[in-house]
Amino acid sequence: MSDRRKNGQLIAGVIILALGVALALESFSGLDVHGLFHLWPLIVIGIGVARLVGAETAKQRSGGLLLVALGCWFLINTLRIYGLDWGESWPLLLILLGISKLILPEDGRRSSGVLLLLIGVWTFINVFEIWGLYWENSWSIGLIIVGLYIVWKALFERAPVKAGEMTNG
């Protein structure tokens, strides 16, 4: 059995074991552990951290970081940190995904991370009407962000060279 599969089984077993212990404590001792179930996103974060630690490729590291970002977003919503809920916090998900793509880009390019980050910040500003901006008066800023992204890609990103192709220069 591969180490990766063994680690996955170990994580699943520990999660199920912890869930069983929590439910048994509540059933047999009268302890109120129901509030602990609001911390379920920590499981997603833990799986992401385990994937980051055991990752051998950039794609595996990126996947682990993505799970950590999703888990953080789930935790923010579940605990209503700063009063945020699912309907208001979705721009944070875009921001977290953008940061994860900036930190660990799968293909070595960070431009998609920059785009996600900028769109996330723009939507966050619109959702909370920061600086008097809201959807009706700031859509042009969204177009500017997307336009800058397209121009950046056209000017500065090179297409990857495929195996067997020769380049002149």
PDB file of C-alpha atoms in Angstrom:
ATOM      1  CA  MET A   1       0.000   0.000   0.000  1.00  0.00           C
ATOM      2  CA  SER A   2       1.363   3.412  -0.935  1.00  0.00           C
ATOM      3  CA  ASP A   3       2.260   5.966   1.734  1.00  0.00           C
ATOM      4  CA  ARG A   4      -0.259   8.407   0.282  1.00  0.00           C
ATOM      5  CA  ARG A   5      -3.111   5.905   0.572  1.00  0.00           C
ATOM      6  CA  LYS A   6      -1.982   4.905   4.059  1.00  0.00           C
ATOM      7  CA  ASN A   7      -1.990   8.583   5.127  1.00  0.00           C
ATOM      8  CA  GLY A   8      -5.491   9.035   3.706  1.00  0.00           C
ATOM      9  CA  GLN A   9      -6.756   6.018   5.623  1.00  0.00           C
ATOM     10  CA  LEU A  10      -5.078   7.255   8.795  1.00  0.00           C
ATOM     11  CA  ILE A  11      -6.745  10.676   8.485  1.00  0.00           C
ATOM     12  CA  ALA A  12     -10.162   9.140   7.778  1.00  0.00           C
ATOM     13  CA  GLY A  13      -9.773   6.781  10.737  1.00  0.00           C
ATOM     14  CA  VAL A  14      -8.792   9.569  13.126  1.00  0.00           C
ATOM     15  CA  ILE A  15     -11.754  11.703  11.990  1.00  0.00           C
ATOM     16  CA  ILE A  16     -14.233   8.850  12.469  1.00  0.00           C
ATOM     17  CA  LEU A  17     -12.653   7.950  15.819  1.00  0.00           C
ATOM     18  CA  ALA A  18     -12.885  11.552  17.066  1.00  0.00           C
ATOM     19  CA  LEU A  19     -16.513  11.787  15.941  1.00  0.00           C
ATOM     20  CA  GLY A  20     -17.335   8.553  17.772  1.00  0.00           C
ATOM     21  CA  VAL A  21     -15.617   9.716  20.966  1.00  0.00           C
ATOM     22  CA  ALA A  22     -17.469  13.054  20.870  1.00  0.00           C
ATOM     23  CA  LEU A  23     -20.843  11.356  20.383  1.00  0.00           C
ATOM     24  CA  ALA A  24     -20.087   8.797  23.111  1.00  0.00           C
ATOM     25  CA  LEU A  25     -19.134  11.572  25.547  1.00  0.00           C
ATOM     26  CA  GLU A  26     -22.406  13.326  24.857  1.00  0.00           C
ATOM     27  CA  SER A  27     -24.471  10.123  25.167  1.00  0.00           C
ATOM     28  CA  PHE A  28     -22.881   8.571  28.230  1.00  0.00           C
ATOM     29  CA  SER A  29     -21.443  11.402  30.309  1.00  0.00           C
ATOM     30  CA  GLY A  30     -23.948  14.157  29.752  1.00  0.00           C
ATOM     31  CA  LEU A  31     -21.243  16.519  28.459  1.00  0.00           C
ATOM     32  CA  ASP A  32     -22.567  18.919  25.872  1.00  0.00           C
ATOM     33  CA  VAL A  33     -20.227  18.513  22.914  1.00  0.00           C
ATOM     34  CA  HIS A  34     -22.783  19.612  20.346  1.00  0.00           C
ATOM     35  CA  GLY A  35     -21.063  22.982  20.070  1.00  0.00           C
ATOM     36  CA  LEU A  36     -17.914  21.232  18.880  1.00  0.00           C
ATOM     37  CA  PHE A  37     -19.682  20.277  15.658  1.00  0.00           C
ATOM     38  CA  HIS A  38     -19.482  23.918  14.598  1.00  0.00           C
ATOM     39  CA  LEU A  39     -15.768  23.280  14.207  1.00  0.00           C
ATOM     40  CA  TRP A  40     -16.259  20.740  11.393  1.00  0.00           C
ATOM     41  CA  PRO A  41     -14.325  22.946   8.932  1.00  0.00           C
ATOM     42  CA  LEU A  42     -11.191  22.135  10.934  1.00  0.00           C
ATOM     43  CA  ILE A  43     -11.451  18.657   9.396  1.00  0.00           C
ATOM     44  CA  VAL A  44     -11.213  20.152   5.898  1.00  0.00           C
ATOM     45  CA  ILE A  45      -8.304  22.336   7.014  1.00  0.00           C
ATOM     46  CA  GLY A  46      -6.588  19.310   8.581  1.00  0.00           C
ATOM     47  CA  ILE A  47      -6.959  17.251   5.407  1.00  0.00           C
ATOM     48  CA  GLY A  48      -5.523  20.168   3.423  1.00  0.00           C
ATOM     49  CA  VAL A  49      -2.545  20.490   5.765  1.00  0.00           C
ATOM     50  CA  ALA A  50      -1.949  16.721   5.553  1.00  0.00           C
ATOM     51  CA  ARG A  51      -1.982  16.943   1.758  1.00  0.00           C
ATOM     52  CA  LEU A  52       0.422  19.876   1.831  1.00  0.00           C
ATOM     53  CA  VAL A  53       2.840  17.989   4.060  1.00  0.00           C
ATOM     54  CA  GLY A  54       2.698  14.797   1.995  1.00  0.00           C
ATOM     55  CA  ALA A  55       2.676  16.499  -1.426  1.00  0.00           C
ATOM     56  CA  GLU A  56       5.312  15.538  -3.959  1.00  0.00           C
ATOM     57  CA  THR A  57       4.237  17.751  -6.859  1.00  0.00           C
ATOM     58  CA  ALA A  58       3.157  21.360  -7.277  1.00  0.00           C
ATOM     59  CA  LYS A  59      -0.326  20.187  -8.252  1.00  0.00           C
ATOM     60  CA  GLN A  60      -0.663  18.173  -5.020  1.00  0.00           C
ATOM     61  CA  ARG A  61       0.564  21.132  -2.942  1.00  0.00           C
ATOM     62  CA  SER A  62      -1.877  23.394  -4.737  1.00  0.00           C
ATOM     63  CA  GLY A  63      -4.726  20.974  -3.997  1.00  0.00           C
ATOM     64  CA  GLY A  64      -3.790  20.899  -0.321  1.00  0.00           C
ATOM     65  CA  LEU A  65      -3.657  24.676  -0.135  1.00  0.00           C
ATOM     66  CA  LEU A  66      -7.037  24.855  -1.868  1.00  0.00           C
ATOM     67  CA  LEU A  67      -8.536  22.613   0.835  1.00  0.00           C
ATOM     68  CA  VAL A  68      -7.022  24.825   3.543  1.00  0.00           C
ATOM     69  CA  ALA A  69      -8.530  27.926   1.877  1.00  0.00           C
ATOM     70  CA  LEU A  70     -11.956  26.263   1.558  1.00  0.00           C
ATOM     71  CA  GLY A  71     -11.808  25.088   5.168  1.00  0.00           C
ATOM     72  CA  CYS A  72     -11.005  28.618   6.354  1.00  0.00           C
ATOM     73  CA  TRP A  73     -13.977  29.971   4.395  1.00  0.00           C
ATOM     74  CA  PHE A  74     -16.247  27.262   5.814  1.00  0.00           C
ATOM     75  CA  LEU A  75     -15.038  28.124   9.336  1.00  0.00           C
ATOM     76  CA  ILE A  76     -15.671  31.853   8.844  1.00  0.00           C
ATOM     77  CA  ASN A  77     -19.250  31.121   7.777  1.00  0.00           C
ATOM     78  CA  THR A  78     -20.010  28.416  10.308  1.00  0.00           C
ATOM     79  CA  LEU A  79     -18.799  30.496  13.267  1.00  0.00           C
ATOM     80  CA  ARG A  80     -20.100  33.744  11.714  1.00  0.00           C
ATOM     81  CA  ILE A  81     -16.749  35.432  12.282  1.00  0.00           C
ATOM     82  CA  TYR A  82     -17.207  39.219  12.025  1.00  0.00           C
ATOM     83  CA  GLY A  83     -20.904  38.489  11.485  1.00  0.00           C
ATOM     84  CA  LEU A  84     -20.274  37.049   8.022  1.00  0.00           C
ATOM     85  CA  ASP A  85     -22.552  34.400   6.607  1.00  0.00           C
ATOM     86  CA  TRP A  86     -22.682  32.342   3.412  1.00  0.00           C
ATOM     87  CA  GLY A  87     -24.471  35.067   1.441  1.00  0.00           C
ATOM     88  CA  GLU A  88     -22.010  37.821   2.292  1.00  0.00           C
ATOM     89  CA  SER A  89     -18.700  36.014   2.486  1.00  0.00           C
ATOM     90  CA  TRP A  90     -18.440  34.471  -0.959  1.00  0.00           C
ATOM     91  CA  PRO A  91     -16.026  37.194  -2.123  1.00  0.00           C
ATOM     92  CA  LEU A  92     -13.666  35.970   0.615  1.00  0.00           C
ATOM     93  CA  LEU A  93     -13.625  32.600  -1.112  1.00  0.00           C
ATOM     94  CA  LEU A  94     -12.438  34.255  -4.319  1.00  0.00           C
ATOM     95  CA  ILE A  95      -9.768  36.138  -2.355  1.00  0.00           C
ATOM     96  CA  LEU A  96      -8.574  32.954  -0.601  1.00  0.00           C
ATOM     97  CA  LEU A  97      -8.488  31.033  -3.891  1.00  0.00           C
ATOM     98  CA  GLY A  98      -6.547  33.869  -5.517  1.00  0.00           C
ATOM     99  CA  ILE A  99      -4.012  33.887  -2.690  1.00  0.00           C
ATOM    100  CA  SER A 100      -3.627  30.102  -2.914  1.00  0.00           C
ATOM    101  CA  LYS A 101      -2.968  30.340  -6.664  1.00  0.00           C
ATOM    102  CA  LEU A 102      -0.420  33.103  -6.056  1.00  0.00           C
ATOM    103  CA  ILE A 103       1.411  31.093  -3.410  1.00  0.00           C
ATOM    104  CA  LEU A 104       1.391  27.749  -5.246  1.00  0.00           C
ATOM    105  CA  PRO A 105       0.508  28.079  -8.918  1.00  0.00           C
ATOM    106  CA  GLU A 106      -0.080  24.686 -10.561  1.00  0.00           C
ATOM    107  CA  ASP A 107       1.506  25.640 -13.866  1.00  0.00           C
ATOM    108  CA  GLY A 108       4.044  28.182 -12.634  1.00  0.00           C
ATOM    109  CA  ARG A 109       1.860  31.110 -13.694  1.00  0.00           C
ATOM    110  CA  ARG A 110       0.406  33.427 -11.130  1.00  0.00           C
ATOM    111  CA  SER A 111      -1.846  35.506 -13.387  1.00  0.00           C
ATOM    112  CA  SER A 112      -4.996  33.491 -12.617  1.00  0.00           C
ATOM    113  CA  GLY A 113      -4.317  34.041  -8.908  1.00  0.00           C
ATOM    114  CA  VAL A 114      -3.997  37.783  -9.459  1.00  0.00           C
ATOM    115  CA  LEU A 115      -7.286  37.808 -11.387  1.00  0.00           C
ATOM    116  CA  LEU A 116      -9.146  35.844  -8.691  1.00  0.00           C
ATOM    117  CA  LEU A 117      -7.692  38.076  -5.991  1.00  0.00           C
ATOM    118  CA  LEU A 118      -8.667  41.306  -7.783  1.00  0.00           C
ATOM    119  CA  ILE A 119     -12.184  40.083  -8.600  1.00  0.00           C
ATOM    120  CA  GLY A 120     -12.565  38.893  -5.002  1.00  0.00           C
ATOM    121  CA  VAL A 121     -11.553  42.276  -3.615  1.00  0.00           C
ATOM    122  CA  TRP A 122     -13.831  44.057  -6.096  1.00  0.00           C
ATOM    123  CA  THR A 123     -16.826  41.875  -5.198  1.00  0.00           C
ATOM    124  CA  PHE A 124     -16.094  42.255  -1.469  1.00  0.00           C
ATOM    125  CA  ILE A 125     -16.106  46.040  -1.872  1.00  0.00           C
ATOM    126  CA  ASN A 126     -19.433  45.811  -3.727  1.00  0.00           C
ATOM    127  CA  VAL A 127     -21.122  43.452  -1.275  1.00  0.00           C
ATOM    128  CA  PHE A 128     -20.277  45.729   1.669  1.00  0.00           C
ATOM    129  CA  GLU A 129     -20.568  48.987  -0.323  1.00  0.00           C
ATOM    130  CA  ILE A 130     -17.137  50.171   0.763  1.00  0.00           C
ATOM    131  CA  TRP A 131     -16.158  53.660  -0.455  1.00  0.00           C
ATOM    132  CA  GLY A 132     -19.700  54.117  -1.732  1.00  0.00           C
ATOM    133  CA  LEU A 133     -19.186  51.503  -4.429  1.00  0.00           C
ATOM    134  CA  TYR A 134     -21.922  49.026  -5.250  1.00  0.00           C
ATOM    135  CA  TRP A 135     -22.827  46.886  -8.245  1.00  0.00           C
ATOM    136  CA  GLU A 136     -24.637  49.626 -10.181  1.00  0.00           C
ATOM    137  CA  ASN A 137     -21.788  52.130 -10.078  1.00  0.00           C
ATOM    138  CA  SER A 138     -18.696  49.918 -10.161  1.00  0.00           C
ATOM    139  CA  TRP A 139     -19.238  47.438 -12.977  1.00  0.00           C
ATOM    140  CA  SER A 140     -16.771  49.444 -15.083  1.00  0.00           C
ATOM    141  CA  ILE A 141     -14.049  48.638 -12.535  1.00  0.00           C
ATOM    142  CA  GLY A 142     -14.763  44.939 -13.063  1.00  0.00           C
ATOM    143  CA  LEU A 143     -14.304  45.400 -16.808  1.00  0.00           C
ATOM    144  CA  ILE A 144     -11.019  47.239 -16.192  1.00  0.00           C
ATOM    145  CA  ILE A 145      -9.761  44.361 -14.016  1.00  0.00           C
ATOM    146  CA  VAL A 146     -10.618  41.745 -16.651  1.00  0.00           C
ATOM    147  CA  GLY A 147      -9.149  43.901 -19.432  1.00  0.00           C
ATOM    148  CA  LEU A 148      -5.884  44.392 -17.526  1.00  0.00           C
ATOM    149  CA  TYR A 149      -5.693  40.640 -16.972  1.00  0.00           C
ATOM    150  CA  ILE A 150      -6.107  39.907 -20.700  1.00  0.00           C
ATOM    151  CA  VAL A 151      -3.520  42.544 -21.674  1.00  0.00           C
ATOM    152  CA  TRP A 152      -1.072  41.208 -19.038  1.00  0.00           C
ATOM    153  CA  LYS A 153      -1.412  37.656 -20.345  1.00  0.00           C
ATOM    154  CA  ALA A 154      -0.969  38.776 -23.944  1.00  0.00           C
ATOM    155  CA  LEU A 155       2.156  40.826 -23.201  1.00  0.00           C
ATOM    156  CA  PHE A 156       3.983  38.926 -20.490  1.00  0.00           C
ATOM    157  CA  GLU A 157       3.012  35.264 -20.413  1.00  0.00           C
ATOM    158  CA  ARG A 158       4.645  32.905 -22.821  1.00  0.00           C
ATOM    159  CA  ALA A 159       3.032  29.706 -23.961  1.00  0.00           C
ATOM    160  CA  PRO A 160       4.813  26.651 -22.552  1.00  0.00           C
ATOM    161  CA  VAL A 161       7.129  24.923 -25.000  1.00  0.00           C
ATOM    162  CA  LYS A 162       5.888  21.423 -25.819  1.00  0.00           C
ATOM    163  CA  ALA A 163       8.271  18.511 -25.786  1.00  0.00           C
ATOM    164  CA  GLY A 164       9.908  18.049 -29.166  1.00  0.00           C
ATOM    165  CA  GLU A 165       9.314  21.615 -30.367  1.00  0.00           C
ATOM    166  CA  MET A 166      12.258  23.845 -31.170  1.00  0.00           C
ATOM    167  CA  THR A 167      12.241  27.572 -30.549  1.00  0.00           C
ATOM    168  CA  ASN A 168      14.053  30.126 -32.641  1.00  0.00           C
ATOM    169  CA  GLY A 169      16.224  32.474 -30.786  1.00  0.00           C
TER     170      GLY A 169
END
